[in-house]
Each structure stands twice: as C-alpha cells, then as structure tokens.
Amino acid sequence: MTWVNAVVHGILLGGLYALLATGLSLMFGVMRIINLAHGSLALLGAYMAFLLVEHAHISAYLALVPVLPGALVVGYVLQRTVLERSLRSGMLVPLLTTFGLLIVIGNLLQEFFSPDVHSLDPGAIGPAAWRITSRLSIPAFDALILGIAILVLFLLQLVLTRTQIGRELRATAADPDAAELVGVDSRAVYARATAIAVATAALAGVFFAMRSTFDPTSGPTQLIYAFEAVVIGGMGSLWGTLAGGIVLGVAQTVGAQIDPQYFALAGHVVFLAVLVVRTAVESGGLRVRLRGATT
Amino acid sequence: MDEGVKLLEAAGVRKRFGALVVLDGVDFAVGAGEGVGIVGPNGAGKTTLLNVLAGTYRPDGGRVLFRGEDVTSRAAARRCRLGIGRAHQVPRPFGGMTVFENVLVGAGAGGRRRGREKYRQAIDVLELCALGDLANRRAESLGLLHRKRLELARALATDPEVLLLDEIAGGLTEGEAAELVVTVGELRRRGIAIVWIEHIVHVLVQAIERLVCMDGGRVIADGDPDEVMRDATVVDAYLGSAAVR
C-alpha cells in the first residue's frame, strides 16, 4: 500500500509540474522559444504574492487577483520589447535572452528580498488530507493544485479551439508567414501567447510557494522540472504536458519510496530515458505541434 | 487599364537577394475588378513581384501603392486587412486545423466581418470553392486539388479587393484547371481583381483580359493577351518558336 500511496502522491505532484510546464509548452509550441526564464518568472509571481501578503495582509489566494493580470502585462511587454527583437535574429538568440533574464530576475530578487527562505500560507487546506487507509492518504492541497492544472489546461484548450484568438494562435504556430497573409498579426499573437504563458507561470509559482519554501534561487530548479515535464509529454502538446508532469511526479515519489535520496534522481532518469527513446523513434527530429489543442 | 483607377500598383520596384537582382525596376498595376495574367520563364521574378505586392518582401527600391496610398512599409497582415489577398503556388494549409477553421482564421483576421457574419463568410467561401463537404476534414489530410482550393478559399475569406494567385492550376489535370477557371470567373463577377501567375497559358487566358510578360526582373510586354503572345520578345524570351501554334 505504501507503493500505491507513493504513486498517488506522484500523480498529484504532477499537477504542480504540469501547471509550471503549461506556459513553457505554449511558448515553445507557438514561437519555438525555449524560455529559460520561465521558472524565474514563476518565482517572480510568488514574490509579488509574498509582497501583497506581507504588506496588504491578504491571503495568498486573494493575492492572485492582482498578480495574474499583472503577469499578463509583464508577459505582453516582455514579448513586445525583448523577445520579439530576439526572435528576429534566429533560434539561438531567444535562448540567450531568456538565460540573461533568468540571471537578472534571480539577482534582482536577491537584491530586494535578501536570500532568506520564505513560504506562503496555504490556509487550512495546507495540512489537510483524506485518509483512505492507514497507509494511503490524499493530501487535499496537492489535489487542489492538480484540479487547477486540469482546469487551466481545459480553459486553454477551449480558448485555442473555440475563439478567434486561439485559431490565430494555432495558425501562427503552424505557419507564421501564411498566417500573416490572411491578416494575422503574428507579433500580436506572440505577445498574447507570452502573456498567457507568464500568467500560468505566476499561478504555478504562487502555488509552489504555498506548497514548499522558496528563495531567490528557486527559479532554475522549477525550470528544470517544468522542462522535463514538457519533454516527457511531447514538446508543445498541452495535454501531453499534464501526462509529462504526472510521469515526472510519479517517478520522483516512487524513487523517494526506494530511498529518499532518489527523489530528484529518479525524475531525471525517466526524463533521460524518454528523451533517448523519443529521439531514436523520431530520428527526423522532435515534431512540433500543438497536438493537444485539436485532439 | 485606362477604364479603371489603379487599385494595386508597383512603381519602379527593385528587389535583390545578395548579388542576384530579381526585380529590376518593375512597373505594374491592376485596376479595380481587372483580371491580369503574368507569364514569364522561371526566374523572371513573377513570384517575387507577388511577394512584394503582398508585403512578404520589402522592396529594396520603388514603392507599392494600394488605391493610391503608399503601403510599401506596411506588413503583410495590414495589407491583407486593406484588401490584398494572396494564394501560394504550393498550398500552405494550417496543419492540425480543420478546413473550416483554416478559412475561419482568414475570415476573422483578414476580413472586416465579426461575430456570426464571419462564420457565414467562411461557409460562403467554402461553398464557392466546392469544399463544403470537406469542412470538417483536417487540412493536412487533403489531396493536392483540395489543398489548392483551400488555399484559394482561405485567401478569399479575407474579403480581398485584389487576389494574387501564384500558379494555382499547376499540377492539376485539364478538367480540374477548367473548374478553377470557372471559380475564378465567379470571383471576377463579384468584382474581385485578379493577378494570376500561370504557366498554362491557354488556361490563364480564359480568365483574364490583360497579359503581362516578365523576363529578367523586368516587364517586357503588357497588353492584350493575343498581342502579347505574338510579341517577338515574348516568344523569344519565354515560349520559344515551338510553342507558337
């Protein structure tokens, strides 16, 4: 039963990884940008919520009300001012740009918030759990995060399939030049995609901060987990991202069941195994599509 | 050309790729509702001219005017919304989307219609291009003929005043090309101006009333199709003596 418990906890943990990975997957699917600053932007969201909790004395949940629209704006401006220019110079430049952003955000957070470790209060739901048997319990907060991840993916899919903005996004992802020729302003589409991506990152960051502790160096670690979830789930696929997050989460909790030291290692091993198998199968290179959006 | 105002015009357009001069001072214009064909040997600069007109390429010299307004620095998406539509030689459907969604992107982004009217526009265009039965098929699952029709339908959905067609009959059978001519004829009846590049000249002349011949990045003949086809420089540059029947 302890193994079942480990698997259940892994599935729930996968919700957080999926939430973290959604924006990364979206940006890669639409613009082929691998956003190395994604984890740092999530962390930035967490710190903004932290500021509001400390100074406005509101709950972390309520802090999402201003933080999420703020993140949309940050994403939009980021694309329009920095990433748009980088994209014009080829594939590698956005990689360097976002790497620079990662460092800048990390150092700014260090400067303003000190290297102290913080945490956000998840409220009464934090320690709550449904006890099924003496060895199997379901942590309520992790279940909430998984529920939110599914909701976010569902809403995103709805936007992608049912709205003009979504159709333009998919058309631009498929062929930006052809999309331009039927009147789609690809730069506006890219800015919207980044705005959505940064907002989901901030959402994930706030929940991450409620679930565990965070400090200014937490960004890159979160980026690695998100990145692994995206790769395991198939680059640019929305529901694949959820599957990837869950596979990663289960690998980690099952690994930790064998030995607590194997938590992170088991995740990395599964990621590597998937990567090797996939590159072998699709030796023509990783196929890039917003698969999840239409199936 | 004298019967109408100039709708879309290229004035002294130059374009080079590295050392290769592709357009060497091209003057070209199409009037409202007019049908113009462009012929010329490979490498004459025909497709590049369409790309400059549609805004995919920015010319190195010269200007592009739409209804007399300088649109040279306008992006392709803006020009599309002004009323310049473009269909490619090799169809570029949006993969992962249905035929209907493909057309809807154009109707919503490039057209001036919003809300429900946008859907009506998309349905009209699909009917016109005989794609109604395939509306829910994935675009990438279509065969060449239907891909070509989808390319046309998507451009039409943007509600163009002038449609730039690049060898849309290439690779089709005689019968399929004839159907296409009928469709283009219907567009002309609706008042849409056509600029059509095509190698299959006898197909082309059924749908246009003016023919332009390009060679070496220049316009070498422009006028009545029969006269252009008899023009000695055209025969020399493009057709070769064997082709004059």
XYZ file of C-alpha atoms in Angstrom:
540
model
C 0.000 0.000 0.000
C 2.923 2.351 0.570
C 3.709 1.999 -3.135
C 0.157 2.898 -4.066
C 0.480 5.858 -1.735
C 3.703 6.904 -3.480
C 2.054 6.667 -6.892
C -0.997 8.672 -5.766
C 1.218 11.384 -4.302
C 3.248 11.383 -7.510
C 0.150 11.871 -9.667
C -0.931 14.796 -7.501
C 2.558 16.300 -7.556
C 2.363 16.014 -11.337
C -0.375 18.664 -11.237
C 2.102 21.267 -9.989
C 4.651 20.306 -12.627
C 2.004 20.425 -15.342
C 0.908 23.867 -14.198
C 4.533 25.010 -14.257
C 5.108 23.452 -17.661
C 1.980 24.758 -19.432
C 3.404 28.169 -20.273
C 6.745 26.723 -21.283
C 4.984 24.311 -23.604
C 2.772 27.054 -25.038
C 5.676 29.350 -25.838
C 7.606 26.534 -27.435
C 4.591 25.345 -29.395
C 3.748 28.763 -30.796
C 7.101 30.531 -31.150
C 9.709 27.764 -30.753
C 11.113 29.797 -27.865
C 12.628 27.747 -25.062
C 12.047 30.179 -22.246
C 14.854 29.590 -19.764
C 13.439 32.363 -17.568
C 10.145 30.507 -17.146
C 10.950 29.246 -13.657
C 12.205 32.697 -12.666
C 9.001 34.312 -13.909
C 7.045 31.801 -11.818
C 9.188 32.768 -8.852
C 8.593 36.443 -9.593
C 4.866 35.727 -9.336
C 5.447 34.071 -5.976
C 7.387 37.097 -4.697
C 4.708 39.506 -5.888
C 2.124 37.485 -3.976
C 4.504 37.448 -0.986
C 4.725 41.259 -1.092
C 0.939 41.557 -1.082
C 0.563 39.042 1.732
C 3.169 40.841 3.855
C 2.095 44.414 3.264
C -1.572 44.312 2.320
C -2.251 41.435 4.741
C -4.367 39.476 2.326
C -4.347 35.723 1.799
C -2.141 34.246 -0.908
C -5.264 33.180 -2.821
C -6.595 36.718 -2.855
C -3.152 37.937 -3.936
C -3.707 36.049 -7.211
C -6.376 38.586 -8.166
C -3.833 41.360 -8.832
C -0.849 39.071 -9.533
C -2.360 37.214 -12.511
C -3.389 40.298 -14.536
C -0.004 41.802 -13.617
C 1.705 38.710 -15.031
C -0.321 39.020 -18.251
C 1.006 42.555 -18.657
C 4.573 41.508 -17.831
C 4.385 38.754 -20.453
C 2.927 41.035 -23.095
C 5.530 43.747 -22.515
C 8.353 41.205 -22.312
C 7.425 39.836 -25.733
C 6.941 43.218 -27.335
C 10.139 44.770 -26.002
C 12.691 41.975 -25.638
C 11.683 38.626 -27.111
C 10.264 39.997 -30.368
C 13.639 41.518 -31.239
C 15.436 38.329 -30.214
C 13.168 36.157 -32.373
C 14.106 38.108 -35.478
C 17.723 37.002 -35.036
C 17.113 33.262 -35.144
C 16.577 30.373 -32.775
C 19.599 30.817 -30.519
C 19.173 34.454 -29.575
C 15.919 33.979 -27.579
C 17.676 31.189 -25.700
C 20.464 33.605 -24.714
C 17.987 36.379 -23.968
C 15.903 34.261 -21.635
C 19.057 32.932 -19.990
C 20.028 36.538 -19.320
C 16.562 37.220 -17.933
C 16.918 34.246 -15.601
C 20.075 35.755 -14.144
C 18.680 39.279 -13.962
C 15.472 38.182 -12.230
C 17.370 35.963 -9.775
C 19.758 38.756 -8.826
C 17.039 41.393 -8.550
C 15.067 39.139 -6.221
C 18.209 38.598 -4.160
C 18.748 42.360 -4.032
C 15.202 43.271 -2.990
C 14.190 40.301 -0.873
C 17.545 39.042 0.508
C 18.473 35.347 0.192
C 16.066 34.476 3.045
C 13.801 31.488 2.637
C 10.078 32.256 2.606
C 6.822 30.433 2.268
C 3.220 31.431 1.589
C 0.444 30.230 3.872
C -1.923 27.860 2.057
C -4.513 28.211 4.840
C -6.454 25.354 6.416
C -6.244 23.197 3.296
C -2.448 23.030 3.580
C -2.064 20.183 6.059
C -5.477 18.625 5.337
C -5.615 15.129 3.884
C -8.178 12.462 3.157
C -7.121 9.324 4.950
C -8.250 6.297 2.933
C -6.385 3.646 4.938
C -3.605 3.913 7.497
C -1.046 3.850 4.696
C -2.911 5.709 1.967
C -3.793 9.354 2.271
C -4.602 12.011 -0.278
C -3.222 15.475 0.525
C -6.007 17.970 -0.152
C -3.759 20.826 -1.248
C -1.974 18.743 -3.884
C -5.363 17.560 -5.136
C -6.416 21.214 -5.397
C -3.307 22.043 -7.466
C -3.954 19.102 -9.797
C -7.562 20.279 -10.172
C -6.376 23.796 -11.031
C -3.844 22.431 -13.526
C -6.584 20.459 -15.280
C -8.858 23.491 -15.231
C -6.152 25.738 -16.705
C -5.401 23.220 -19.466
C -9.107 22.819 -20.177
C -9.637 26.583 -20.409
C -6.581 26.950 -22.589
C -7.852 24.240 -24.913
C -11.216 25.981 -25.042
C -9.528 29.246 -25.999
C -7.388 27.522 -28.638
C -10.270 25.714 -30.322
C -13.255 27.980 -29.838
C -12.032 31.548 -30.134
C -10.618 33.609 -32.953
C -7.576 34.421 -30.799
C -6.985 30.698 -30.333
C -7.376 29.908 -34.020
C -4.948 32.683 -34.892
C -2.520 31.275 -32.344
C -2.696 27.801 -33.864
C -2.454 29.160 -37.399
C 0.629 31.176 -36.454
C 2.154 28.138 -34.765
C 1.606 26.127 -37.957
C 2.884 28.723 -40.438
C 3.556 32.313 -39.321
C 4.140 33.646 -42.855
C 0.967 32.124 -44.278
C -0.938 33.439 -41.252
C 0.360 36.952 -41.937
C -1.000 36.713 -45.467
C -4.531 36.098 -44.234
C -4.317 39.103 -41.947
C -2.976 37.604 -38.727
C -0.550 39.962 -36.994
C 1.960 37.391 -35.752
C 3.626 39.816 -33.364
C 0.348 40.496 -31.588
C -0.322 36.749 -31.474
C 3.119 36.113 -29.979
C 2.600 38.792 -27.359
C -0.716 37.218 -26.340
C 0.887 33.774 -26.131
C 3.679 35.055 -23.888
C 1.170 36.931 -21.736
C -0.802 33.727 -21.169
C 2.400 31.762 -20.567
C 3.705 34.186 -17.926
C 0.310 34.278 -16.192
C 0.219 30.479 -15.906
C 3.816 30.577 -14.671
C 2.890 33.079 -11.966
C -0.094 30.947 -10.973
C 2.167 27.912 -10.672
C 4.748 29.972 -8.778
C 2.236 31.075 -6.155
C 1.031 27.514 -5.585
C 4.597 26.269 -5.468
C 5.343 28.906 -2.812
C 2.350 27.748 -0.785
C 3.387 24.110 -1.079
C 7.031 24.489 -0.113
C 9.642 27.110 0.709
C 11.198 29.390 -1.853
C 14.179 31.726 -2.136
C 15.650 33.805 -4.988
C 17.492 30.770 -6.397
C 14.410 28.536 -6.693
C 13.689 29.581 -10.284
C 16.145 27.360 -12.171
C 15.130 24.232 -10.209
C 11.494 24.812 -11.100
C 12.533 25.418 -14.700
C 14.211 22.015 -14.861
C 11.112 20.195 -13.594
C 8.872 22.129 -15.969
C 11.227 21.475 -18.844
C 11.338 17.756 -18.075
C 7.548 17.608 -17.940
C 7.331 19.322 -21.339
C 9.843 16.957 -22.941
C 8.296 13.821 -21.440
C 4.841 14.968 -22.577
C 5.933 15.807 -26.120
C 7.105 19.306 -26.964
C 4.284 21.767 -27.452
C 1.443 19.392 -26.628
C -0.970 20.698 -23.981
C -2.447 17.513 -22.545
C 0.894 15.804 -23.066
C 2.242 18.359 -20.607
C -0.154 17.058 -17.957
C 0.881 13.487 -18.719
C 4.539 14.542 -18.602
C 4.068 16.277 -15.259
C 2.378 13.198 -13.812
C 5.036 10.811 -15.136
C 7.713 13.037 -13.610
C 5.873 13.322 -10.292
C 5.291 9.563 -10.041
C 8.924 8.844 -10.924
C 10.039 11.163 -8.128
C 7.739 9.854 -5.388
C 8.339 6.225 -6.334
C 12.069 6.925 -6.408
C 11.819 8.510 -2.968
C 9.975 5.413 -1.754
C 13.025 3.324 -2.663
C 15.354 5.806 -0.996
C 14.563 9.446 -0.116
C 17.756 10.468 -1.912
C 16.375 9.163 -5.209
C 13.536 11.707 -5.380
C 15.108 14.080 -7.906
C 17.354 11.476 -9.479
C 14.502 9.142 -10.451
C 12.764 12.022 -12.227
C 15.882 12.915 -14.184
C 16.453 9.257 -15.157
C 12.914 8.907 -16.521
C 13.322 12.187 -18.391
C 16.563 10.984 -19.969
C 15.067 7.602 -20.858
C 12.083 9.262 -22.584
C 14.369 11.673 -24.404
C 16.621 8.881 -25.702
C 13.714 6.698 -26.823
C 11.911 9.587 -28.480
C 14.918 10.864 -30.405
C 15.550 7.312 -31.551
C 11.960 6.878 -32.738
C 11.518 10.273 -34.323
C 15.045 10.450 -35.623
C 13.873 13.159 -38.011
C 13.856 15.481 -35.017
C 11.250 16.364 -32.450
C 7.983 17.112 -34.120
C 6.473 20.368 -33.067
C 2.747 20.812 -32.997
C 0.037 21.973 -30.680
C -1.281 18.436 -30.724
C -3.303 18.682 -27.583
C -5.343 21.536 -28.949
C -7.244 19.618 -31.566
C -7.454 16.027 -30.393
C -6.054 49.642 -67.862
C -7.439 53.065 -68.642
C -11.020 52.080 -67.822
C -10.453 51.974 -64.035
C -8.448 53.582 -61.286
C -5.286 51.799 -60.276
C -6.135 49.540 -57.371
C -2.745 47.991 -56.664
C 0.432 49.332 -58.162
C 4.151 48.597 -58.107
C 6.241 51.614 -59.132
C 9.894 51.032 -60.026
C 10.164 48.102 -57.654
C 13.621 46.615 -57.153
C 14.489 43.532 -55.149
C 17.764 41.698 -54.848
C 18.822 38.626 -52.904
C 22.524 39.049 -52.270
C 24.132 39.684 -55.654
C 21.116 38.343 -57.551
C 18.853 41.076 -58.895
C 15.363 39.528 -59.049
C 13.269 42.619 -59.719
C 14.961 45.301 -61.757
C 12.619 48.269 -61.713
C 9.195 46.736 -62.255
C 6.186 48.920 -63.035
C 2.959 47.025 -62.719
C -0.625 47.952 -61.956
C -4.011 46.343 -61.725
C -7.290 48.223 -61.832
C -10.358 47.556 -59.711
C -12.089 44.397 -60.903
C -9.492 43.800 -63.588
C -8.055 40.395 -64.479
C -4.346 40.356 -65.258
C -2.212 37.337 -66.076
C 1.542 37.213 -65.596
C 3.720 34.870 -67.640
C 7.463 34.543 -67.977
C 10.237 31.998 -67.734
C 11.389 30.591 -64.394
C 13.427 33.145 -62.507
C 11.739 36.077 -64.239
C 10.693 37.475 -60.854
C 6.951 36.751 -61.046
C 6.566 35.211 -57.600
C 8.877 37.808 -56.069
C 6.667 40.535 -57.541
C 3.614 38.977 -55.866
C 5.549 38.728 -52.602
C 6.456 42.410 -52.799
C 2.840 43.328 -53.596
C 1.521 41.200 -50.715
C 4.122 42.505 -48.261
C 6.044 39.285 -47.645
C 9.141 41.015 -49.020
C 10.032 44.636 -48.618
C 11.462 46.010 -51.864
C 14.975 47.483 -51.950
C 13.693 50.292 -54.127
C 10.436 51.613 -55.521
C 7.009 51.791 -53.981
C 3.852 49.743 -53.639
C 0.582 51.657 -53.755
C -2.896 50.471 -52.842
C -5.679 52.792 -54.020
C -3.006 55.443 -54.437
C -1.812 55.122 -50.858
C 1.806 54.136 -50.199
C 1.794 50.771 -48.428
C 5.462 49.888 -49.052
C 6.284 49.786 -45.350
C 3.072 48.079 -44.273
C 3.357 44.497 -43.006
C 1.638 41.669 -44.872
C -1.099 41.333 -42.261
C -2.015 45.019 -42.581
C -2.136 44.812 -46.366
C -4.355 41.776 -46.150
C -6.779 43.705 -43.993
C -6.720 46.541 -46.519
C -7.877 44.118 -49.203
C -4.901 42.342 -50.769
C -5.288 38.547 -50.789
C -2.601 36.039 -51.734
C -2.650 32.327 -52.647
C 0.584 30.367 -52.893
C 1.845 28.052 -55.589
C 2.488 25.339 -53.019
C -0.571 25.379 -50.736
C 0.239 26.103 -47.131
C -2.741 24.912 -45.092
C -2.544 25.356 -41.332
C -1.821 21.819 -40.119
C -3.690 20.470 -37.135
C -6.750 22.526 -38.026
C -9.876 21.636 -39.978
C -10.676 23.077 -43.403
C -13.369 25.227 -41.813
C -11.002 26.531 -39.137
C -8.411 27.348 -41.795
C -10.918 29.523 -43.615
C -12.241 30.980 -40.384
C -8.782 32.287 -39.467
C -8.798 34.319 -42.669
C -12.412 35.449 -42.267
C -11.770 36.658 -38.720
C -8.293 38.111 -39.044
C -8.172 39.496 -42.555
C -11.828 40.164 -43.211
C -13.880 43.010 -41.939
C -16.558 40.731 -40.566
C -17.081 39.964 -36.916
C -19.165 37.566 -34.881
C -21.713 35.446 -36.738
C -21.110 37.117 -40.089
C -17.604 35.718 -40.013
C -18.977 32.168 -39.938
C -21.355 32.957 -42.786
C -18.465 34.332 -44.806
C -16.440 31.168 -44.173
C -19.337 28.930 -45.225
C -19.982 31.007 -48.385
C -16.356 30.786 -49.394
C -16.216 27.031 -48.797
C -19.312 26.544 -50.964
C -17.849 28.730 -53.692
C -14.651 26.683 -53.727
C -16.578 23.382 -53.584
C -15.125 22.470 -50.198
C -18.418 22.382 -48.292
C -18.372 18.608 -47.864
C -14.801 18.656 -46.556
C -15.273 21.430 -43.987
C -14.561 19.187 -41.012
C -11.609 17.343 -42.512
C -8.109 18.043 -41.237
C -6.413 20.374 -43.714
C -3.280 18.226 -43.953
C -5.348 15.183 -45.000
C -6.493 16.835 -48.261
C -5.204 15.905 -51.704
C -3.500 18.433 -53.974
C -6.645 19.689 -55.758
C -8.459 20.312 -52.500
C -5.386 21.881 -50.941
C -5.237 24.290 -53.861
C -8.913 25.088 -53.403
C -8.380 25.605 -49.689
C -5.504 27.962 -50.412
C -7.856 29.956 -52.621
C -10.723 29.754 -50.122
C -8.577 30.981 -47.252
C -7.400 33.980 -49.249
C -10.978 34.700 -50.353
C -12.247 34.571 -46.797
C -10.239 37.708 -46.059
C -12.584 39.619 -48.358
C -9.948 40.833 -50.834
C -10.419 43.500 -53.460
C -7.492 42.096 -55.343
C -6.390 38.496 -55.255
C -2.819 37.485 -56.093
C -2.743 33.913 -57.404
C 0.535 32.062 -57.854
C 0.264 29.061 -60.192
C -2.796 27.705 -58.503
C -3.511 25.485 -61.542
C -0.020 23.951 -61.565
C -0.072 20.176 -61.092
C -3.801 19.900 -61.831
C -5.434 17.967 -64.683
C -7.102 19.778 -67.597
C -10.532 19.176 -66.099
C -9.516 20.392 -62.650
C -7.905 23.501 -64.143
C -11.108 24.190 -66.088
C -13.106 24.040 -62.850
C -10.673 26.518 -61.343
C -11.206 28.897 -64.260
C -14.956 28.755 -63.584
C -14.345 29.591 -59.913
C -12.042 32.486 -60.786
C -14.661 33.713 -63.272
C -17.199 33.800 -60.462
C -14.795 35.856 -58.344
C -14.398 38.326 -61.174
C -18.160 38.629 -61.453
C -18.133 39.569 -57.779
C -15.808 42.426 -58.642
C -12.574 40.999 -57.274
C -9.492 41.968 -59.257
C -7.208 39.079 -60.139
C -3.460 38.927 -60.687
C -2.710 35.395 -61.805
C 0.696 33.866 -62.500
C 0.340 30.730 -64.582
C 2.499 28.693 -66.931
C -0.501 27.036 -68.563
C -1.287 29.992 -70.811
C -4.391 28.627 -72.519
C -5.974 28.155 -69.088
C -4.904 31.598 -67.989
C -6.319 33.500 -70.979
C -9.822 32.186 -70.248
C -9.922 34.133 -67.010
C -8.085 37.375 -67.738
C -8.221 40.214 -70.251
C -4.716 41.576 -69.917
C -1.420 39.758 -70.032
C 1.959 40.827 -68.684
C 5.156 39.055 -69.602
C 8.207 39.284 -67.359
C 11.783 38.332 -68.039
C 14.975 39.001 -66.099
C 13.217 41.018 -63.407
C 11.508 43.352 -65.884
C 8.156 43.681 -67.587
C 8.839 43.087 -71.298
C 5.272 43.153 -72.607
C 1.914 44.310 -71.271
C -1.455 44.405 -73.009
C -4.000 42.347 -74.923
C -3.232 38.624 -74.375
C -3.167 37.750 -78.079
C -0.870 40.615 -78.911
C 1.448 39.851 -76.013
C 1.644 36.219 -77.058
C 2.593 37.250 -80.604
C 5.159 39.775 -79.397
C 8.564 38.799 -80.762
C 10.433 39.489 -77.499
C 7.951 37.373 -75.574
C 8.250 34.481 -77.987
C 11.978 34.801 -77.820
C 12.243 35.081 -74.057
C 9.671 32.624 -72.928
C 7.840 30.440 -75.346
C 10.396 29.515 -77.939
C 9.334 29.075 -81.548
C 7.908 25.586 -80.965
C 5.269 26.872 -78.591
C 3.654 29.229 -81.097
C 0.854 27.182 -82.512
